[in-house]
mmCIF file of C-alpha atoms in Angstrom:
data_model
loop_
_atom_site.group_PDB
_atom_site.id
_atom_site.type_symbol
_atom_site.label_atom_id
_atom_site.label_comp_id
_atom_site.label_asym_id
_atom_site.label_seq_id
_atom_site.Cartn_x
_atom_site.Cartn_y
_atom_site.Cartn_z
ATOM 1 C CA LEU A 39 -100.865 -74.509 -67.881
ATOM 2 C CA LEU A 40 -103.330 -76.914 -66.338
ATOM 3 C CA GLY A 41 -103.769 -77.425 -62.621
ATOM 4 C CA MET A 42 -106.237 -78.610 -60.046
ATOM 5 C CA ASN A 43 -107.857 -76.820 -57.171
ATOM 6 C CA ALA A 44 -110.663 -77.268 -54.696
ATOM 7 C CA LYS A 45 -113.670 -75.155 -53.801
ATOM 8 C CA SER A 46 -113.629 -73.254 -50.531
ATOM 9 C CA ASP A 47 -115.460 -76.042 -48.740
ATOM 10 C CA PHE A 48 -112.709 -78.502 -49.769
ATOM 11 C CA THR A 49 -115.263 -81.009 -51.030
ATOM 12 C CA ASP A 50 -114.866 -80.746 -54.796
ATOM 13 C CA GLU A 51 -111.615 -80.833 -56.761
ATOM 14 C CA ASN A 52 -111.650 -79.353 -60.256
ATOM 15 C CA ILE A 53 -109.197 -78.773 -63.105
ATOM 16 C CA TYR A 54 -108.276 -75.191 -63.931
ATOM 17 C CA VAL A 55 -106.312 -73.509 -66.711
ATOM 18 C CA SER A 56 -104.043 -70.444 -66.688
ATOM 19 C CA HIS A 57 -102.339 -68.739 -69.652
ATOM 20 C CA LEU A 58 -98.931 -67.080 -69.760
ATOM 21 C CA GLU A 59 -99.497 -63.498 -70.871
ATOM 22 C CA ASN A 60 -96.712 -60.881 -70.870
ATOM 23 C CA ASN A 61 -94.610 -63.117 -68.602
ATOM 24 C CA SER A 62 -97.420 -63.373 -66.041
ATOM 25 C CA TRP A 63 -99.912 -66.164 -65.442
ATOM 26 C CA SER A 64 -103.556 -65.199 -65.882
ATOM 27 C CA ASN A 65 -106.145 -65.891 -63.193
ATOM 28 C CA PRO A 66 -107.121 -69.580 -63.238
ATOM 29 C CA VAL A 67 -110.500 -70.484 -64.705
ATOM 30 C CA SER A 68 -112.380 -73.769 -64.871
ATOM 31 C CA ILE A 69 -111.189 -75.771 -67.855
ATOM 32 C CA SER A 70 -114.705 -76.723 -68.992
ATOM 33 C CA LYS A 71 -118.151 -77.629 -67.738
ATOM 34 C CA ASN A 72 -117.754 -80.810 -69.813
ATOM 35 C CA ILE A 73 -114.775 -81.788 -67.626
ATOM 36 C CA ASN A 74 -115.496 -80.464 -64.146
ATOM 37 C CA SER A 75 -118.509 -81.810 -62.296
ATOM 38 C CA ASP A 76 -119.887 -82.232 -58.799
ATOM 39 C CA ASN A 77 -117.412 -85.095 -58.402
ATOM 40 C CA ASN A 78 -113.645 -84.754 -57.917
ATOM 41 C CA GLU A 79 -111.547 -84.157 -61.033
ATOM 42 C CA GLY A 80 -107.821 -84.271 -60.407
ATOM 43 C CA ALA A 81 -104.564 -85.677 -61.768
ATOM 44 C CA HIS A 82 -104.421 -85.193 -65.523
ATOM 45 C CA THR A 83 -102.265 -85.383 -68.637
ATOM 46 C CA ILE A 84 -102.597 -83.696 -72.015
ATOM 47 C CA SER A 85 -101.385 -84.855 -75.426
ATOM 48 C CA SER A 86 -98.485 -83.101 -77.143
ATOM 49 C CA ASN A 87 -100.872 -81.561 -79.680
ATOM 50 C CA GLY A 88 -103.166 -80.274 -76.917
ATOM 51 C CA GLU A 89 -106.197 -82.149 -78.218
ATOM 52 C CA ILE A 90 -106.567 -85.094 -75.792
ATOM 53 C CA LEU A 91 -107.058 -84.769 -72.046
ATOM 54 C CA ILE A 92 -106.938 -87.777 -69.729
ATOM 55 C CA PHE A 93 -107.730 -87.231 -66.061
ATOM 56 C CA ALA A 94 -108.879 -88.921 -62.868
ATOM 57 C CA ARG A 95 -112.406 -88.565 -61.533
ATOM 58 C CA GLY A 96 -113.518 -89.798 -58.137
ATOM 59 C CA VAL A 97 -117.161 -90.738 -57.787
ATOM 60 C CA THR A 98 -118.545 -91.615 -54.363
ATOM 61 C CA GLY A 99 -119.125 -95.345 -54.136
ATOM 62 C CA GLU A 100 -117.416 -96.023 -57.475
ATOM 63 C CA GLY A 101 -113.741 -95.346 -56.709
ATOM 64 C CA VAL A 102 -111.371 -93.254 -58.830
ATOM 65 C CA ASP A 103 -111.200 -93.958 -62.573
ATOM 66 C CA LEU A 104 -109.615 -92.521 -65.699
ATOM 67 C CA TYR A 105 -111.584 -90.384 -68.145
ATOM 68 C CA ILE A 106 -110.759 -89.015 -71.592
ATOM 69 C CA SER A 107 -111.907 -85.951 -73.530
ATOM 70 C CA GLN A 108 -111.182 -84.652 -77.042
ATOM 71 C CA TYR A 109 -110.738 -80.962 -77.886
ATOM 72 C CA ALA A 110 -112.921 -80.107 -80.885
ATOM 73 C CA ASN A 111 -114.893 -77.100 -82.117
ATOM 74 C CA ASN A 112 -112.918 -74.864 -79.732
ATOM 75 C CA GLU A 113 -113.995 -76.697 -76.594
ATOM 76 C CA TRP A 114 -113.432 -79.871 -74.605
ATOM 77 C CA GLN A 115 -116.027 -82.498 -75.399
ATOM 78 C CA LYS A 116 -117.936 -84.395 -72.728
ATOM 79 C CA ALA A 117 -115.557 -86.763 -70.969
ATOM 80 C CA SER A 118 -116.046 -90.520 -71.092
ATOM 81 C CA LYS A 119 -114.643 -93.199 -68.797
ATOM 82 C CA LEU A 120 -111.913 -95.462 -70.124
ATOM 83 C CA SER A 121 -113.695 -98.771 -69.958
ATOM 84 C CA SER A 122 -112.794 -101.945 -68.039
ATOM 85 C CA PRO A 123 -110.200 -103.377 -67.572
ATOM 86 C CA ILE A 124 -108.550 -99.941 -67.534
ATOM 87 C CA SER A 125 -110.957 -98.456 -65.017
ATOM 88 C CA THR A 126 -111.780 -100.920 -62.261
ATOM 89 C CA GLY A 127 -113.599 -99.119 -59.460
ATOM 90 C CA HIS A 128 -110.370 -99.241 -57.457
ATOM 91 C CA TRP A 129 -107.982 -96.265 -57.266
ATOM 92 C CA ASP A 130 -106.840 -95.630 -60.851
ATOM 93 C CA SER A 131 -105.215 -92.216 -61.119
ATOM 94 C CA GLN A 132 -102.188 -90.057 -62.011
ATOM 95 C CA PRO A 133 -102.113 -90.718 -65.773
ATOM 96 C CA CYS A 134 -99.235 -89.686 -68.033
ATOM 97 C CA LEU A 135 -99.665 -89.869 -71.803
ATOM 98 C CA SER A 136 -96.501 -90.452 -73.819
ATOM 99 C CA ALA A 137 -95.512 -87.780 -76.347
ATOM 100 C CA ASP A 138 -96.406 -90.063 -79.266
ATOM 101 C CA GLY A 139 -99.851 -90.696 -77.760
ATOM 102 C CA LYS A 140 -99.394 -94.478 -77.833
ATOM 103 C CA THR A 141 -98.933 -95.279 -74.119
ATOM 104 C CA ILE A 142 -100.643 -94.188 -70.909
ATOM 105 C CA TYR A 143 -98.757 -94.720 -67.660
ATOM 106 C CA PHE A 144 -100.910 -94.558 -64.534
ATOM 107 C CA VAL A 145 -101.045 -95.535 -60.851
ATOM 108 C CA SER A 146 -103.410 -98.098 -59.377
ATOM 109 C CA ASN A 147 -103.994 -100.135 -56.220
ATOM 110 C CA ARG A 148 -105.854 -102.808 -58.194
ATOM 111 C CA PRO A 149 -105.353 -106.484 -57.344
ATOM 112 C CA GLY A 150 -102.404 -108.157 -59.046
ATOM 113 C CA GLY A 151 -99.871 -105.472 -58.254
ATOM 114 C CA LYS A 152 -96.552 -105.710 -56.427
ATOM 115 C CA GLY A 153 -97.443 -103.500 -53.470
ATOM 116 C CA GLU A 154 -99.785 -100.815 -52.235
ATOM 117 C CA LYS A 155 -99.838 -98.558 -55.332
ATOM 118 C CA ASP A 156 -98.082 -99.579 -58.535
ATOM 119 C CA ILE A 157 -97.296 -97.972 -61.880
ATOM 120 C CA TRP A 158 -99.052 -99.627 -64.817
ATOM 121 C CA LYS A 159 -99.301 -98.868 -68.528
ATOM 122 C CA ILE A 160 -101.728 -99.392 -71.370
ATOM 123 C CA GLU A 161 -100.788 -99.261 -75.043
ATOM 124 C CA LYS A 162 -102.800 -98.141 -78.061
ATOM 125 C CA LYS A 163 -103.455 -100.930 -80.533
ATOM 126 C CA ASP A 164 -103.707 -100.668 -84.317
ATOM 127 C CA ASP A 165 -107.493 -100.301 -84.111
ATOM 128 C CA ASN A 166 -107.055 -97.350 -81.650
ATOM 129 C CA SER A 167 -108.402 -99.374 -78.735
ATOM 130 C CA TRP A 168 -106.294 -99.775 -75.583
ATOM 131 C CA SER A 169 -104.542 -102.910 -74.396
ATOM 132 C CA LYS A 170 -105.081 -104.559 -71.032
ATOM 133 C CA PRO A 171 -103.081 -102.830 -68.252
ATOM 134 C CA ILE A 172 -99.491 -104.037 -67.889
ATOM 135 C CA ASN A 173 -97.655 -103.787 -64.567
ATOM 136 C CA LEU A 174 -94.179 -102.256 -64.971
ATOM 137 C CA GLY A 175 -92.771 -105.067 -62.854
ATOM 138 C CA ASP A 176 -90.162 -105.499 -60.149
ATOM 139 C CA SER A 177 -87.696 -103.093 -61.780
ATOM 140 C CA ILE A 178 -90.036 -100.229 -60.847
ATOM 141 C CA ASN A 179 -92.726 -101.424 -58.446
ATOM 142 C CA THR A 180 -92.159 -102.530 -54.848
ATOM 143 C CA LYS A 181 -94.115 -103.496 -51.747
ATOM 144 C CA GLY A 182 -94.622 -99.784 -51.089
ATOM 145 C CA ASN A 183 -96.061 -96.955 -53.165
ATOM 146 C CA GLU A 184 -94.818 -95.974 -56.623
ATOM 147 C CA MET A 185 -96.572 -92.877 -57.883
ATOM 148 C CA SER A 186 -96.659 -89.851 -60.220
ATOM 149 C CA PRO A 187 -95.067 -91.369 -63.351
ATOM 150 C CA PHE A 188 -93.744 -89.078 -66.070
ATOM 151 C CA ILE A 189 -92.388 -90.499 -69.313
ATOM 152 C CA HIS A 190 -89.940 -88.254 -71.160
ATOM 153 C CA PRO A 191 -90.621 -87.589 -74.887
ATOM 154 C CA ASP A 192 -87.796 -90.027 -75.696
ATOM 155 C CA ASN A 193 -90.123 -92.822 -74.435
ATOM 156 C CA LYS A 194 -87.147 -94.358 -72.614
ATOM 157 C CA THR A 195 -86.753 -92.229 -69.494
ATOM 158 C CA LEU A 196 -89.226 -92.597 -66.647
ATOM 159 C CA TYR A 197 -89.443 -90.334 -63.609
ATOM 160 C CA PHE A 198 -91.576 -91.390 -60.653
ATOM 161 C CA SER A 199 -91.926 -91.179 -56.876
ATOM 162 C CA SER A 200 -91.520 -93.984 -54.364
ATOM 163 C CA ASP A 201 -91.604 -94.394 -50.601
ATOM 164 C CA TYR A 202 -89.908 -97.820 -50.704
ATOM 165 C CA TRP A 203 -86.769 -97.540 -52.849
ATOM 166 C CA ILE A 204 -83.880 -96.202 -50.735
ATOM 167 C CA GLY A 205 -84.320 -92.473 -50.394
ATOM 168 C CA MET A 206 -83.945 -89.419 -48.220
ATOM 169 C CA GLY A 207 -87.371 -89.163 -46.669
ATOM 170 C CA LYS A 208 -90.956 -90.000 -47.439
ATOM 171 C CA LEU A 209 -91.729 -90.008 -51.170
ATOM 172 C CA ASP A 210 -88.593 -89.359 -53.232
ATOM 173 C CA LEU A 211 -88.161 -88.815 -56.959
ATOM 174 C CA PHE A 212 -86.350 -91.459 -59.020
ATOM 175 C CA ILE A 213 -85.287 -91.981 -62.623
ATOM 176 C CA SER A 214 -85.172 -95.216 -64.619
ATOM 177 C CA ARG A 215 -84.284 -95.844 -68.266
ATOM 178 C CA LEU A 216 -85.495 -98.500 -70.677
ATOM 179 C CA ASP A 217 -82.656 -100.564 -72.160
ATOM 180 C CA SER A 218 -82.387 -102.244 -75.559
ATOM 181 C CA ASN A 219 -84.139 -105.326 -74.157
ATOM 182 C CA ASN A 220 -87.128 -103.230 -72.993
ATOM 183 C CA ILE A 221 -86.148 -103.705 -69.345
ATOM 184 C CA TRP A 222 -86.271 -100.796 -66.922
ATOM 185 C CA SER A 223 -82.986 -100.058 -65.183
ATOM 186 C CA SER A 224 -82.708 -100.025 -61.396
ATOM 187 C CA PRO A 225 -84.149 -96.679 -60.238
ATOM 188 C CA VAL A 226 -81.682 -93.954 -59.273
ATOM 189 C CA ASN A 227 -82.584 -91.398 -56.587
ATOM 190 C CA LEU A 228 -82.418 -87.847 -57.973
ATOM 191 C CA GLY A 229 -80.714 -86.727 -54.764
ATOM 192 C CA TYR A 230 -80.563 -83.479 -52.841
ATOM 193 C CA PRO A 231 -81.643 -80.695 -53.250
ATOM 194 C CA ILE A 232 -84.516 -82.166 -55.286
ATOM 195 C CA ASN A 233 -85.299 -84.845 -52.714
ATOM 196 C CA THR A 234 -85.641 -84.023 -49.031
ATOM 197 C CA GLU A 235 -86.968 -85.630 -45.871
ATOM 198 C CA LYS A 236 -90.470 -84.579 -46.994
ATOM 199 C CA ASP A 237 -92.648 -85.728 -49.925
ATOM 200 C CA ASP A 238 -91.202 -84.861 -53.343
ATOM 201 C CA VAL A 239 -93.423 -85.918 -56.236
ATOM 202 C CA ARG A 240 -94.807 -85.294 -59.715
ATOM 203 C CA LEU A 241 -91.717 -84.233 -61.655
ATOM 204 C CA ILE A 242 -92.375 -83.024 -65.205
ATOM 205 C CA VAL A 243 -89.599 -82.233 -67.700
ATOM 206 C CA THR A 244 -90.039 -79.702 -70.506
ATOM 207 C CA THR A 245 -89.744 -80.993 -74.063
ATOM 208 C CA ASP A 246 -86.365 -79.287 -74.558
ATOM 209 C CA GLY A 247 -85.055 -81.068 -71.456
ATOM 210 C CA LYS A 248 -83.766 -77.833 -69.908
ATOM 211 C CA ARG A 249 -86.256 -77.366 -67.084
ATOM 212 C CA ALA A 250 -88.275 -79.540 -64.715
ATOM 213 C CA TYR A 251 -91.174 -78.831 -62.376
ATOM 214 C CA PHE A 252 -92.142 -80.892 -59.354
ATOM 215 C CA SER A 253 -94.167 -80.735 -56.155
ATOM 216 C CA SER A 254 -92.819 -80.831 -52.603
ATOM 217 C CA ASP A 255 -94.082 -80.133 -49.103
ATOM 218 C CA TYR A 256 -90.558 -79.118 -48.044
ATOM 219 C CA ILE A 257 -90.280 -75.505 -46.860
ATOM 220 C CA GLY A 258 -86.854 -73.973 -47.391
ATOM 221 C CA GLU A 259 -84.621 -71.915 -49.653
ATOM 222 C CA ASN A 260 -84.128 -74.755 -52.138
ATOM 223 C CA HIS A 261 -87.853 -75.359 -52.614
ATOM 224 C CA ASP A 262 -90.326 -72.585 -53.338
#
């Protein structure tokens, strides 16, 4: 299990890893000195084979960009920035790599979007380079903020958060499906008790489709 945390002075976010051992999670440790730095490392995604890590790094004066690292020789290799026009010096974060490794969904406030923060995607080409970013369009993005995309392994079901589509509170979780014409359906609110009057974000579904994890700042018996 990968996660992010901050040092006690709240100035440096890093990525940590914990292992499930005898039904208990081990103490978190830094994922790698080749990943974590004096800058902020945060939102991340890992390939289905566990060998590719894509994450966001914020560098003072340079914005937040996406970085990639390969797992080889029993360690994560030094991370490199995904080059322009993927990384722009704007806020490019919250990546989600599809199960087949061919598409990265991410969030950006770059010019050319529909609103404040939009969901974009890039696709791997035959030569293993990445395409120019593609905005998911009006079916998903609005004048507000669309964030924390998660693409199901079926490559047709997208979960994300929005503060603009009709919801129950601040950021709510929605689901949209890709039809036979490659058009995203109108987002459907996941409803209560998942969504509340607070922020509900970053839903991730297990590969067997039987369990989901998400983040919320709601405090109550239905959220823990």
